[in-house]
Coordinates of C-alpha atoms in Angstrom, one line a residue:
M1165 CA -101.3 -30.3 -10.6
K1166 CA -97.6 -31.0 -12.4
R1167 CA -97.9 -35.0 -12.0
I1168 CA -95.8 -37.1 -14.0
T1169 CA -92.1 -36.6 -14.1
A1170 CA -90.2 -35.4 -16.7
L1171 CA -88.6 -38.0 -18.6
L1172 CA -92.4 -39.0 -19.3
L1173 CA -93.0 -35.3 -20.8
A1174 CA -90.4 -36.5 -23.0
V1175 CA -91.4 -39.0 -24.9
L1176 CA -95.4 -39.0 -25.2
M1177 CA -98.6 -38.0 -25.3
L1178 CA -101.6 -39.2 -23.9
L1179 CA -104.0 -39.2 -27.3
T1180 CA -107.5 -40.7 -25.9
L1181 CA -109.1 -42.8 -28.4
L1182 CA -112.0 -45.0 -28.5
A1183 CA -111.5 -48.4 -29.1
G1184 CA -112.2 -49.5 -32.5
C1185 CA -115.6 -51.3 -32.8
G1186 CA -116.5 -51.2 -37.1
A1187 CA -117.9 -54.3 -38.0
N1188 CA -115.0 -54.5 -41.0
E1189 CA -111.3 -54.4 -40.7
A1190 CA -109.7 -51.5 -42.9
T1191 CA -108.0 -51.4 -45.5
T1192 CA -105.0 -49.4 -46.3
P1193 CA -105.9 -45.6 -47.9
D1194 CA -105.1 -46.7 -51.2
S1195 CA -106.8 -50.0 -51.3
G1196 CA -110.0 -48.0 -52.0
T1197 CA -112.4 -50.7 -50.7
G1198 CA -114.2 -48.7 -48.4
T1199 CA -118.4 -48.7 -48.6
G1200 CA -117.9 -44.8 -48.1
E1201 CA -117.0 -41.7 -50.7
E1202 CA -113.7 -40.0 -50.7
T1203 CA -114.4 -36.8 -49.8
S1204 CA -112.5 -33.7 -49.6
T1205 CA -113.3 -29.5 -48.8
D1206 CA -112.7 -26.5 -50.8
D1207 CA -111.1 -23.0 -50.6
K1208 CA -108.2 -22.0 -47.5
K1209 CA -108.1 -26.2 -46.8
D1210 CA -107.5 -27.1 -50.7
E1211 CA -103.9 -25.2 -50.1
N1212 CA -103.0 -27.5 -48.4
A1213 CA -105.1 -30.8 -49.6
D1214 CA -102.0 -32.9 -51.8
A1215 CA -102.3 -35.7 -49.2
N1216 CA -104.7 -37.1 -51.0
T1217 CA -101.7 -38.2 -54.1
D1218 CA -99.8 -41.5 -53.9
E1219 CA -96.3 -39.7 -53.6
E1220 CA -97.4 -37.9 -50.1
K1221 CA -98.9 -40.9 -48.9
G1222 CA -95.5 -42.3 -49.1
E1223 CA -94.3 -40.3 -47.2
G1224 CA -96.1 -41.5 -44.3
Y1225 CA -98.7 -41.1 -41.6
L1226 CA -99.2 -40.9 -37.8
R1227 CA -101.1 -44.1 -37.4
I1228 CA -104.2 -44.3 -34.9
S1229 CA -107.0 -46.3 -34.1
V1230 CA -110.3 -44.3 -33.9
G1231 CA -114.1 -45.6 -33.3
L1232 CA -116.0 -42.8 -32.9
N1233 CA -119.2 -43.7 -34.3
D1234 CA -121.2 -47.0 -33.5
T1235 CA -122.2 -47.1 -37.4
L1236 CA -118.8 -45.7 -38.3
S1237 CA -120.4 -43.6 -41.3
A1238 CA -119.9 -40.2 -39.4
L1239 CA -117.5 -38.3 -37.0
K1240 CA -119.7 -37.4 -33.6
P1241 CA -120.5 -33.6 -33.4
I1242 CA -118.1 -32.9 -30.5
N1243 CA -120.3 -31.9 -27.6
V1244 CA -120.3 -35.4 -27.8
A1245 CA -116.9 -36.9 -28.6
G1246 CA -114.7 -33.4 -28.2
Y1247 CA -112.7 -34.8 -25.2
T1248 CA -111.4 -37.5 -28.2
F1249 CA -108.0 -37.2 -29.9
V1250 CA -108.7 -37.0 -32.8
S1251 CA -111.9 -34.5 -32.2
Q1252 CA -109.2 -32.3 -30.8
L1253 CA -107.3 -32.2 -34.1
I1254 CA -110.3 -31.2 -35.8
F1255 CA -111.7 -28.3 -33.5
G1256 CA -108.8 -25.6 -31.5
N1257 CA -110.1 -24.3 -28.5
L1258 CA -109.4 -20.5 -26.7
M1259 CA -106.5 -22.2 -24.0
R1260 CA -104.9 -25.2 -23.7
Y1261 CA -103.3 -26.4 -20.5
D1262 CA -99.3 -27.2 -20.8
M1263 CA -98.2 -29.5 -18.0
D1264 CA -94.4 -29.0 -18.1
A1265 CA -95.3 -24.9 -17.2
G1266 CA -98.4 -25.8 -14.9
E1267 CA -101.1 -23.6 -16.4
Y1268 CA -103.4 -22.6 -19.4
I1269 CA -102.0 -20.8 -22.0
P1270 CA -103.6 -19.2 -25.0
A1271 CA -104.3 -21.5 -28.2
L1272 CA -106.9 -20.0 -30.8
A1273 CA -106.9 -16.9 -28.1
E1274 CA -104.1 -14.2 -28.1
K1275 CA -104.4 -13.4 -24.2
L1276 CA -106.9 -14.4 -21.5
D1277 CA -107.7 -11.2 -19.0
I1278 CA -109.1 -11.6 -15.5
S1279 CA -111.1 -8.8 -13.9
D1280 CA -109.9 -8.1 -10.4
D1281 CA -112.9 -9.3 -8.6
G1282 CA -112.5 -12.6 -10.7
L1283 CA -115.7 -12.4 -12.1
V1284 CA -114.8 -11.2 -15.8
Y1285 CA -112.9 -13.3 -18.1
T1286 CA -111.9 -11.2 -20.8
V1287 CA -110.4 -13.4 -24.5
T1288 CA -108.8 -11.6 -27.1
L1289 CA -108.7 -13.7 -30.4
G1290 CA -106.0 -13.8 -32.2
D1291 CA -105.7 -14.4 -36.6
N1292 CA -107.3 -17.3 -37.0
Y1293 CA -109.2 -19.3 -39.3
F1294 CA -111.8 -22.1 -40.4
H1295 CA -110.1 -24.7 -42.8
D1296 CA -112.7 -22.8 -45.1
G1297 CA -110.6 -19.9 -45.0
E1298 CA -113.0 -18.1 -42.8
P1299 CA -111.7 -16.0 -40.1
I1300 CA -112.2 -17.0 -36.5
T1301 CA -114.5 -14.4 -35.4
A1302 CA -116.2 -13.7 -31.8
D1303 CA -119.6 -14.5 -33.3
D1304 CA -117.9 -18.2 -33.3
V1305 CA -117.2 -18.2 -30.0
V1306 CA -120.2 -16.5 -28.8
F1307 CA -122.2 -19.1 -30.6
T1308 CA -120.1 -22.0 -30.1
Y1309 CA -120.3 -21.6 -26.0
T1310 CA -124.0 -20.1 -26.1
N1311 CA -124.9 -23.2 -28.1
A1312 CA -123.1 -26.0 -25.6
I1313 CA -125.3 -24.5 -23.0
T1314 CA -128.9 -23.8 -24.8
G1315 CA -128.4 -27.3 -26.3
A1316 CA -127.3 -29.2 -22.9
G1317 CA -123.8 -30.3 -24.9
G1318 CA -121.7 -32.4 -23.1
R1319 CA -119.8 -30.9 -20.2
C1320 CA -121.5 -27.9 -20.5
S1321 CA -122.0 -28.0 -16.3
K1322 CA -118.5 -26.3 -16.7
L1323 CA -120.4 -23.6 -17.6
S1324 CA -122.8 -23.1 -14.6
S1325 CA -121.0 -20.1 -13.3
I1326 CA -121.8 -17.7 -16.3
V1327 CA -124.3 -15.4 -15.5
G1328 CA -128.0 -16.2 -17.3
Y1329 CA -126.8 -20.2 -17.5
Q1330 CA -129.5 -21.7 -16.2
E1331 CA -131.9 -19.7 -17.7
A1332 CA -130.4 -20.9 -21.1
Y1333 CA -130.1 -24.5 -19.9
N1334 CA -133.6 -24.6 -19.3
G1335 CA -134.7 -23.3 -22.8
E1336 CA -136.0 -19.8 -21.3
T1337 CA -134.0 -18.5 -23.7
D1338 CA -131.6 -18.5 -26.7
T1339 CA -128.9 -16.3 -25.1
V1340 CA -126.7 -16.6 -22.2
E1341 CA -126.3 -13.4 -20.6
G1342 CA -122.9 -13.5 -19.2
I1343 CA -121.5 -14.4 -22.7
Q1344 CA -121.0 -11.0 -24.5
K1345 CA -119.5 -10.1 -27.8
V1346 CA -117.2 -7.0 -27.5
D1347 CA -116.0 -6.3 -31.2
D1348 CA -115.2 -8.7 -33.8
K1349 CA -111.9 -10.2 -31.8
T1350 CA -112.6 -9.9 -28.7
V1351 CA -115.5 -11.7 -25.8
T1352 CA -116.4 -12.0 -22.2
F1353 CA -117.7 -14.3 -19.9
T1354 CA -119.0 -12.7 -16.6
L1355 CA -119.3 -15.2 -13.5
S1356 CA -121.9 -14.6 -11.2
Q1357 CA -119.1 -16.1 -8.5
R1358 CA -115.7 -16.3 -8.6
N1359 CA -114.9 -19.9 -10.1
S1360 CA -111.0 -20.7 -10.4
L1361 CA -111.8 -23.1 -12.5
F1362 CA -113.7 -22.3 -15.0
V1363 CA -110.4 -21.7 -17.2
E1364 CA -110.7 -25.0 -17.8
A1365 CA -113.4 -24.1 -19.7
L1366 CA -112.4 -22.1 -22.0
A1367 CA -109.7 -25.1 -22.7
N1368 CA -111.6 -27.9 -23.0
G1369 CA -112.0 -30.2 -25.9
C1370 CA -116.3 -30.2 -25.4
F1371 CA -115.9 -26.8 -26.5
G1372 CA -114.1 -26.4 -29.7
I1373 CA -114.9 -23.4 -31.8
I1374 CA -117.5 -24.4 -33.9
P1375 CA -118.4 -22.5 -37.5
E1376 CA -121.4 -19.7 -36.9
H1377 CA -121.4 -19.1 -40.6
I1378 CA -121.7 -23.1 -41.2
L1379 CA -124.4 -24.0 -38.1
G1380 CA -125.6 -20.3 -37.7
G1381 CA -129.3 -20.6 -36.9
M1382 CA -128.8 -24.5 -35.7
T1383 CA -130.1 -25.5 -32.1
R1384 CA -127.6 -28.1 -30.8
A1385 CA -130.1 -31.3 -31.4
E1386 CA -130.1 -30.1 -35.4
I1387 CA -126.4 -29.6 -35.5
D1388 CA -126.1 -33.1 -34.2
E1389 CA -128.2 -34.4 -36.7
Y1390 CA -126.7 -32.9 -39.4
A1391 CA -124.8 -36.0 -40.6
E1392 CA -123.6 -33.9 -44.0
Y1393 CA -121.5 -31.8 -41.8
W1394 CA -119.7 -34.2 -39.7
E1395 CA -119.1 -36.6 -42.3
A1396 CA -116.0 -34.2 -43.0
P1397 CA -116.8 -31.1 -40.8
I1398 CA -115.5 -27.3 -41.3
G1399 CA -113.4 -27.6 -38.1
S1400 CA -110.8 -24.8 -36.4
G1401 CA -107.7 -26.9 -35.4
A1402 CA -104.2 -28.1 -36.5
Y1403 CA -105.9 -30.9 -38.5
Y1404 CA -108.7 -31.1 -41.7
V1405 CA -110.6 -34.0 -42.6
S1406 CA -109.0 -34.6 -46.4
E1407 CA -110.2 -38.2 -47.2
T1408 CA -113.0 -40.2 -45.7
N1409 CA -113.4 -43.9 -46.4
Y1410 CA -116.2 -45.1 -44.1
P1411 CA -116.3 -47.4 -42.7
N1412 CA -112.6 -48.5 -43.4
Y1413 CA -111.0 -44.9 -42.4
I1414 CA -110.3 -41.3 -41.9
V1415 CA -107.2 -39.2 -43.6
L1416 CA -106.4 -36.1 -41.7
T1417 CA -103.6 -33.6 -42.8
A1418 CA -102.2 -30.6 -41.5
F1419 CA -103.8 -26.9 -41.8
E1420 CA -100.6 -24.6 -42.2
D1421 CA -102.7 -21.9 -41.0
Y1422 CA -103.3 -23.0 -37.7
Y1423 CA -101.4 -20.8 -35.1
D1424 CA -99.6 -23.9 -33.9
P1425 CA -98.8 -26.1 -37.5
S1426 CA -98.4 -30.0 -37.0
G1427 CA -94.9 -30.6 -37.8
I1428 CA -96.7 -34.2 -39.3
K1429 CA -98.4 -33.8 -42.4
N1430 CA -101.0 -36.8 -42.6
V1431 CA -102.6 -38.7 -39.7
L1432 CA -104.1 -42.1 -40.8
C1433 CA -106.7 -42.9 -38.4
T1434 CA -108.1 -47.0 -38.8
Y1435 CA -112.0 -48.6 -37.6
Y1436 CA -110.8 -52.2 -36.8
A1437 CA -113.4 -55.0 -36.5
D1438 CA -112.2 -55.8 -32.5
Q1439 CA -109.8 -54.8 -30.0
E1440 CA -108.0 -58.2 -31.2
A1441 CA -107.3 -56.5 -34.3
I1442 CA -106.1 -53.7 -32.7
Y1443 CA -103.4 -55.2 -30.9
T1444 CA -102.6 -57.7 -34.5
A1445 CA -102.2 -53.7 -36.2
A1446 CA -99.6 -52.7 -33.0
I1447 CA -97.5 -56.1 -33.3
A1448 CA -97.5 -56.1 -37.1
G1449 CA -95.6 -52.0 -36.1
E1450 CA -98.8 -50.2 -38.2
L1451 CA -100.2 -48.2 -35.2
D1452 CA -98.3 -45.6 -32.9
Y1453 CA -100.1 -45.4 -29.9
L1454 CA -102.6 -47.6 -28.1
P1455 CA -103.9 -46.0 -24.5
G1456 CA -105.2 -46.8 -21.5
E1457 CA -104.5 -50.5 -22.0
E1458 CA -105.0 -53.2 -19.6
E1459 CA -101.7 -54.7 -18.6
A1460 CA -101.7 -57.8 -19.5
A1461 CA -102.9 -56.8 -23.2
A1462 CA -100.2 -54.7 -23.2
N1463 CA -97.4 -56.6 -21.8
N1464 CA -98.6 -59.2 -24.3
V1465 CA -98.1 -56.1 -27.4
T1466 CA -94.8 -54.8 -26.3
S1467 CA -93.5 -58.5 -26.2
Q1468 CA -94.0 -59.2 -29.2
N1469 CA -92.8 -55.6 -31.1
S1470 CA -89.2 -54.1 -29.9
D1471 CA -90.3 -50.6 -31.3
L1472 CA -93.6 -50.6 -28.3
E1473 CA -92.9 -49.0 -25.4
M1474 CA -95.1 -48.8 -22.6
V1475 CA -95.6 -45.7 -19.7
V1476 CA -97.1 -45.9 -16.5
A1477 CA -99.1 -42.4 -15.9
E1478 CA -100.7 -41.9 -12.3
S1479 CA -104.4 -41.1 -12.7
T1480 CA -106.9 -39.9 -10.6
Y1481 CA -109.0 -42.8 -11.6
R1482 CA -110.4 -44.7 -9.6
R1483 CA -113.5 -46.8 -8.0
W1484 CA -116.0 -46.8 -5.2
F1485 CA -119.1 -47.6 -3.4
M1486 CA -121.7 -45.4 -3.0
V1487 CA -123.8 -45.7 -0.4
N1488 CA -127.8 -45.7 -0.3
C1489 CA -128.4 -44.2 2.5
S1490 CA -132.2 -42.8 1.9
D1491 CA -135.1 -44.5 3.2
T1492 CA -136.2 -46.4 0.3
A1493 CA -134.5 -47.6 -2.7
G1494 CA -136.6 -49.7 -5.7
D1495 CA -139.4 -52.3 -4.0
Q1496 CA -137.4 -52.6 -1.2
A1497 CA -136.3 -50.5 1.9
T1498 CA -132.6 -49.7 1.9
H1499 CA -130.2 -51.5 4.6
P1500 CA -131.5 -49.4 7.6
S1501 CA -128.3 -49.4 9.4
L1502 CA -126.9 -47.0 6.5
K1503 CA -128.0 -44.2 7.7
N1504 CA -125.8 -44.7 10.5
A1505 CA -121.7 -42.9 9.9
K1506 CA -120.3 -45.2 12.2
V1507 CA -122.0 -48.2 10.3
R1508 CA -120.3 -47.2 6.9
Q1509 CA -117.0 -46.4 8.4
A1510 CA -117.1 -49.8 9.8
L1511 CA -118.1 -51.7 6.5
N1512 CA -115.7 -50.1 4.9
M1513 CA -112.6 -51.3 7.6
L1514 CA -113.8 -54.7 6.5
L1515 CA -112.6 -54.2 2.6
D1516 CA -109.4 -56.1 1.6
K1517 CA -108.5 -53.5 -0.4
D1518 CA -104.5 -54.8 -0.8
A1519 CA -106.1 -58.0 -2.4
M1520 CA -108.9 -55.8 -4.6
C1521 CA -106.0 -54.4 -5.8
Q1522 CA -104.0 -58.1 -6.6
L1523 CA -106.8 -58.6 -8.9
M1524 CA -106.3 -55.9 -10.6
G1525 CA -103.1 -55.9 -11.4
S1526 CA -99.9 -53.9 -10.4
L1527 CA -101.7 -50.7 -11.6
A1528 CA -104.2 -50.6 -8.6
V1529 CA -103.6 -48.5 -5.8
P1530 CA -105.7 -49.2 -2.1
L1531 CA -107.5 -45.5 -1.5
T1532 CA -107.6 -44.3 2.1
S1533 CA -109.5 -41.3 0.6
Q1534 CA -110.9 -40.7 -2.9
I1535 CA -107.7 -39.4 -4.0
N1536 CA -104.8 -41.4 -5.0
P1537 CA -102.1 -41.4 -2.6
N1538 CA -99.5 -40.6 -5.3
L1539 CA -100.8 -37.5 -6.2
E1540 CA -100.0 -34.2 -4.8
E1541 CA -103.4 -33.4 -3.4
Y1542 CA -103.6 -36.3 -1.3
N1543 CA -103.9 -35.6 2.4
T1544 CA -100.6 -37.2 3.9
D1545 CA -102.0 -37.0 7.5
L1546 CA -103.9 -39.6 7.1
P1547 CA -103.4 -42.6 8.6
T1548 CA -102.9 -45.7 5.6
F1549 CA -105.8 -47.9 5.4
E1550 CA -105.4 -50.7 7.3
R1551 CA -107.9 -53.9 6.9
D1552 CA -109.5 -54.5 10.5
V1553 CA -112.3 -57.2 11.0
E1554 CA -112.1 -56.9 14.8
G1555 CA -112.1 -53.3 14.9
A1556 CA -115.1 -53.2 12.2
K1557 CA -117.4 -56.3 14.3
K1558 CA -117.1 -54.3 17.2
I1559 CA -118.0 -50.8 16.0
L1560 CA -120.9 -52.7 13.8
D1561 CA -121.9 -54.9 17.6
E1562 CA -122.2 -50.8 19.6
E1563 CA -124.3 -49.5 16.9
G1564 CA -127.1 -51.8 16.7
F1565 CA -126.1 -53.5 13.3
D1566 CA -129.0 -55.1 11.2
Y1567 CA -127.4 -58.3 10.5
D1568 CA -130.6 -60.1 9.2
T1569 CA -131.0 -57.8 6.5
P1570 CA -128.5 -58.4 3.1
I1571 CA -126.3 -55.4 1.6
R1572 CA -127.8 -55.6 -1.9
I1573 CA -124.5 -54.5 -4.6
F1574 CA -125.4 -53.5 -7.7
A1575 CA -122.5 -53.4 -10.9
N1576 CA -122.6 -52.3 -14.2
Y1577 CA -119.3 -53.8 -15.3
T1578 CA -119.6 -57.1 -16.8
D1579 CA -116.4 -58.1 -17.3
Q1580 CA -115.1 -61.4 -15.6
Q1581 CA -112.7 -59.4 -13.2
T1582 CA -115.3 -57.8 -11.6
V1583 CA -117.2 -60.9 -11.1
D1584 CA -114.0 -61.9 -8.8
F1585 CA -113.9 -58.3 -7.4
L1586 CA -117.5 -58.4 -5.8
E1587 CA -117.4 -62.3 -4.9
L1588 CA -113.7 -61.2 -2.9
V1589 CA -116.1 -58.1 -1.8
V1590 CA -118.9 -60.7 -0.2
Q1591 CA -116.4 -63.1 1.3
N1592 CA -114.3 -59.4 2.7
L1593 CA -118.1 -59.0 4.3
A1594 CA -118.6 -62.0 5.6
D1595 CA -116.1 -61.9 7.7
G1596 CA -117.7 -59.5 9.9
G1597 CA -120.5 -61.1 10.0
V1598 CA -122.3 -59.5 7.5
T1599 CA -124.2 -60.4 4.6
A1600 CA -124.1 -59.5 0.9
E1601 CA -125.0 -60.3 -2.6
Y1602 CA -125.1 -58.5 -5.9
T1603 CA -126.8 -58.2 -9.1
I1604 CA -124.9 -57.3 -12.2
D1605 CA -126.3 -55.5 -15.3
G1606 CA -125.0 -53.9 -18.1
N1607 CA -128.4 -52.1 -18.4
W1608 CA -127.6 -49.6 -15.2
Q1609 CA -130.3 -47.1 -15.9
P1610 CA -133.4 -48.6 -14.4
Y1611 CA -131.2 -49.1 -11.0
L1612 CA -129.5 -45.8 -10.6
S1613 CA -132.7 -43.7 -11.7
V1614 CA -134.5 -45.5 -8.7
Q1615 CA -131.2 -46.2 -6.8
D1616 CA -132.0 -49.9 -6.2
Y1617 CA -129.3 -50.7 -4.4
D1618 CA -127.0 -49.9 -1.0
F1619 CA -123.9 -50.2 -3.0
R1620 CA -123.3 -49.3 -6.5
L1621 CA -119.6 -49.8 -8.1
A1622 CA -118.8 -46.5 -9.3
G1623 CA -115.8 -45.4 -11.0
G1624 CA -114.6 -41.8 -12.7
M1625 CA -111.8 -39.3 -12.6
S1626 CA -111.4 -35.6 -13.5
N1627 CA -108.3 -33.2 -14.3
D1628 CA -108.8 -31.7 -10.6
V1629 CA -110.0 -33.4 -8.0
I1630 CA -112.1 -31.0 -6.3
N1631 CA -115.2 -32.3 -8.7
F1632 CA -115.0 -35.4 -6.5
Y1633 CA -116.4 -33.4 -3.7
A1634 CA -118.9 -31.0 -5.9
D1635 CA -120.5 -34.2 -6.1
L1636 CA -121.4 -33.9 -2.1
C1637 CA -122.5 -30.7 -2.5
T1638 CA -126.5 -29.9 -2.0
Y1639 CA -126.1 -28.1 -5.7
G1640 CA -124.0 -31.0 -6.7
L1641 CA -126.6 -33.7 -6.7
S1642 CA -127.6 -35.4 -10.5
D1643 CA -130.7 -37.3 -10.2
Y1644 CA -128.7 -40.8 -10.3
T1645 CA -127.2 -39.8 -7.1
K1646 CA -129.8 -37.5 -5.1
G1647 CA -131.7 -40.5 -4.0
N1648 CA -128.8 -41.9 -2.1
F1649 CA -129.0 -38.9 0.4
F1650 CA -131.7 -37.1 2.8
Y1651 CA -131.9 -34.4 0.2
D1652 CA -135.0 -32.9 1.5
D1653 CA -134.1 -32.9 4.7
P1654 CA -133.2 -29.2 6.5
D1655 CA -131.0 -30.9 8.5
W1656 CA -129.1 -33.2 6.0
I1657 CA -128.6 -30.0 3.5
A1658 CA -127.5 -27.8 6.7
Y1659 CA -124.9 -30.5 7.2
Q1660 CA -123.8 -31.0 3.3
T1661 CA -123.7 -27.0 3.4
E1662 CA -120.9 -26.7 5.8
R1663 CA -119.0 -29.9 5.2
Y1664 CA -119.1 -29.6 1.3
N1665 CA -120.8 -26.3 -0.3
D1666 CA -118.9 -24.1 1.6
L1667 CA -115.3 -25.7 1.3
V1668 CA -115.7 -26.3 -2.9
D1669 CA -117.2 -22.4 -3.1
A1670 CA -114.2 -21.1 -1.2
F1671 CA -112.3 -23.6 -3.0
K1672 CA -113.3 -21.9 -6.5
A1673 CA -112.1 -18.4 -5.2
S1674 CA -109.2 -18.7 -4.1
L1675 CA -106.0 -18.2 -6.0
D1676 CA -104.1 -19.2 -3.6
P1677 CA -102.7 -22.9 -4.1
V1678 CA -101.5 -23.0 0.4
E1679 CA -105.3 -22.5 0.4
K1680 CA -106.2 -24.7 -2.0
K1681 CA -104.6 -27.5 -0.4
E1682 CA -105.4 -27.2 3.3
I1683 CA -109.5 -26.8 1.3
I1684 CA -109.0 -30.3 -0.3
D1685 CA -106.8 -31.9 3.1
Q1686 CA -110.3 -30.8 4.8
L1687 CA -112.2 -32.4 2.7
Q1688 CA -110.8 -35.6 2.4
F1689 CA -110.7 -35.9 6.7
N1690 CA -114.9 -34.9 5.7
E1691 CA -115.5 -37.8 3.6
M1692 CA -113.4 -40.4 5.6
E1693 CA -116.1 -39.1 8.6
D1694 CA -118.7 -39.3 6.5
M1695 CA -118.1 -42.4 4.3
Y1696 CA -121.0 -41.8 2.3
Y1697 CA -118.7 -43.1 -0.4
I1698 CA -116.5 -45.9 0.3
P1699 CA -113.1 -45.4 -1.7
L1700 CA -111.7 -48.6 -3.1
Y1701 CA -108.6 -48.5 -5.1
A1702 CA -107.0 -45.9 -7.7
L1703 CA -106.2 -47.4 -11.7
N1704 CA -103.2 -46.0 -13.5
N1705 CA -103.1 -46.1 -17.2
I1706 CA -100.2 -48.0 -19.6
N1707 CA -100.0 -46.6 -22.4
I1708 CA -98.1 -48.2 -25.8
Y1709 CA -96.1 -45.9 -28.5
N1710 CA -94.3 -46.9 -31.5
T1711 CA -90.8 -44.9 -30.3
A1712 CA -89.1 -46.0 -33.8
H1713 CA -91.8 -44.0 -35.8
W1714 CA -92.8 -40.8 -34.1
S1715 CA -91.2 -38.1 -31.5
G1716 CA -91.8 -35.0 -29.7
I1717 CA -94.9 -36.1 -28.5
A1718 CA -95.1 -34.8 -24.5
V1719 CA -96.8 -37.3 -22.4
Y1720 CA -100.2 -35.7 -20.2
P1721 CA -101.9 -38.1 -17.9
R1722 CA -105.0 -39.6 -19.1
D1723 CA -106.8 -36.9 -16.5
Y1724 CA -105.6 -34.0 -18.9
E1725 CA -106.9 -35.9 -22.4
E1726 CA -109.6 -33.2 -22.7
I1727 CA -107.3 -29.7 -21.8
A1728 CA -103.9 -30.6 -23.1
D1729 CA -101.1 -28.5 -25.3
F1730 CA -100.3 -31.1 -27.5
N1731 CA -97.5 -29.2 -29.0
F1732 CA -97.9 -30.0 -32.7
S1733 CA -94.8 -28.0 -33.9
N1734 CA -92.8 -30.7 -32.3
W1735 CA -94.6 -33.6 -33.7
T1736 CA -92.2 -35.5 -35.9
L1737 CA -92.3 -38.9 -38.0
L1738 CA -88.8 -41.0 -38.1
G1739 CA -88.2 -44.0 -40.0

C-alpha cells in the first residue's frame, strides 16, 4: 500500500515522538545539571559503550525531542509507548514493513513461513542479541506475545485471531495455546481463522521483543511497574540506553550486534518545557526532526531556519461524527429521528465540509467516505460530496424529522479551532432548520461510558483502512461504541453481519489484492447508505527535518510509524 512518492522516500522517515512536556528545559549532555543519575549497563552493551566520553560526544548526535513520561523519570513500558520512535529504537521486532517494496520483511526473524491454509505462521529467528549479550530465543518471543495478551497490553487486539487468545485475555490461563516454541530458534503462531492482517502484529512496535531472562515470571502489571528496568531497559533493538539524565535527556548508542546496525552512533533525546521550547530549539538548529506539526507552526519554524524543510504526507487520519442511534443516552433520550438512515444521510448533506477544511488549513481534505480520496483504497465510483441544503430539508420533511428536539454534539478536543468548527456545524444544521448545541469537555470518559450525546466528534487512523469498518462489526464494538447501536437487537445483528462482519472477514481471509479492493469499495458504499459515522475531513501531516544535519532516512506516512523498517544502516550525520 505505497502511498507516497519516491522523492519523499528518499529524504525523510516519519519518526513518531510525543511532544516534550517536561518541567524544565533540557541541558546538554556535557553539562551534568540534570536531577537524575547517569546510567549505563554491562556486558555486550559495554563493548560499544564509548559514547559516554567527551570525545565521542563531540562527533555529534541525531537530535530529537522526546516526552515519554509525564513525570519524566523513566521510559514508558513497551505496551504503552511501543509505537513511539524512541521505544522502537530500543526494542526490535520480528518483522518490519518496507514501503519501497510494499511488503513485510524479516527483521529479528530470519524468515516467516505461512501454511497453505493460512492458519500457521512459523517464525525462524536469526542470530540476534539483547543489549546485555544474551541471545534472543524462542522463549523470549513466546514470553513477549503471551505477556501482551495476558496483560491486555497495547494493541493486543491485533493478536485476537490466535488460538486461545480469549481465554488468556480473560485471565483464565497464563499461556496461549496458539503460541508455541518449536525449538530455540522457531516459534509458531496458530490462528483460529485466516487473517491476512496478522503479519502486521509481528511488525508492530508494541510487540518489541522483551527479555524473558530478566522479566520472566512477572505479570504485565509488574513489568509496567518495574521502574528500575524502565530507567534504562535492556532491549533488543538498534540502540541501547547509554546515559540517562532525567528530567533533561537520555542518550542512545548504536548496538553493533543488531542485524541492521545504524550508521548514526548516538541519538540525543531531549525533554523540553513546552512546545514553544521545541520550536525555539529547532529554529536554533538544535533538533533534527519535528513530526506532525500544524501548518502555521511549521511555516513559522521553517521560515526562520533555511536548513529546515517540511514534507506533507498523505494520511489515513480522519475525523467524523459518531451518530448515537440507540434509544437512550445518559439522562436524556437520544434524538428520536437518528434511528432513520435517511435522516442521517440528510444531516450529512447539510454540512459544509469545504468550509470545515478552510478552518483546518491546507492539510485538510473533505471526506465522502471514511477513506481519504487521495489514497488508493478510495472508491472512485462514489459521487463526490456536495453540500445540498434544499435536498437535505426535503428528506427531513419527508421522513418526519423531529425539529423540536436539539441535536447534542460532544467533543473532547478543547482548542479554539474545535470551538470554531463546532460553531460552523451548528450554523450548517441551522441552515436546514435543525437546532444543535455542543459541549466540549476534555474529561471525555463519563460522556462515552453512557453515550451522553447525539453526535460525538472522533478522530483516528490506521495503517490498514479495513480497521475503519471493523468498528462497525458486531464483534468490533467496544464499551464506548456499542451503546450507539442496537447491539442487543437480533435483526440489527443480522444486518450488521451481512453488511460488515462478513465483508471484513472475507477481506482478512483473502490474499487477492483485486478481491480485497472490491471488498473495500463495497464497504464504502454500505457506509454511505447507513451513515452510522458521518465522515468530515481527512488531515494530512507536516513533518519538519534538518537536511543539513542528517540523511539516509526514508519517508514513511504517519500511519506506518508503528511498523516501518527504518533502514538504520543508511543513516548518516552531515556537517
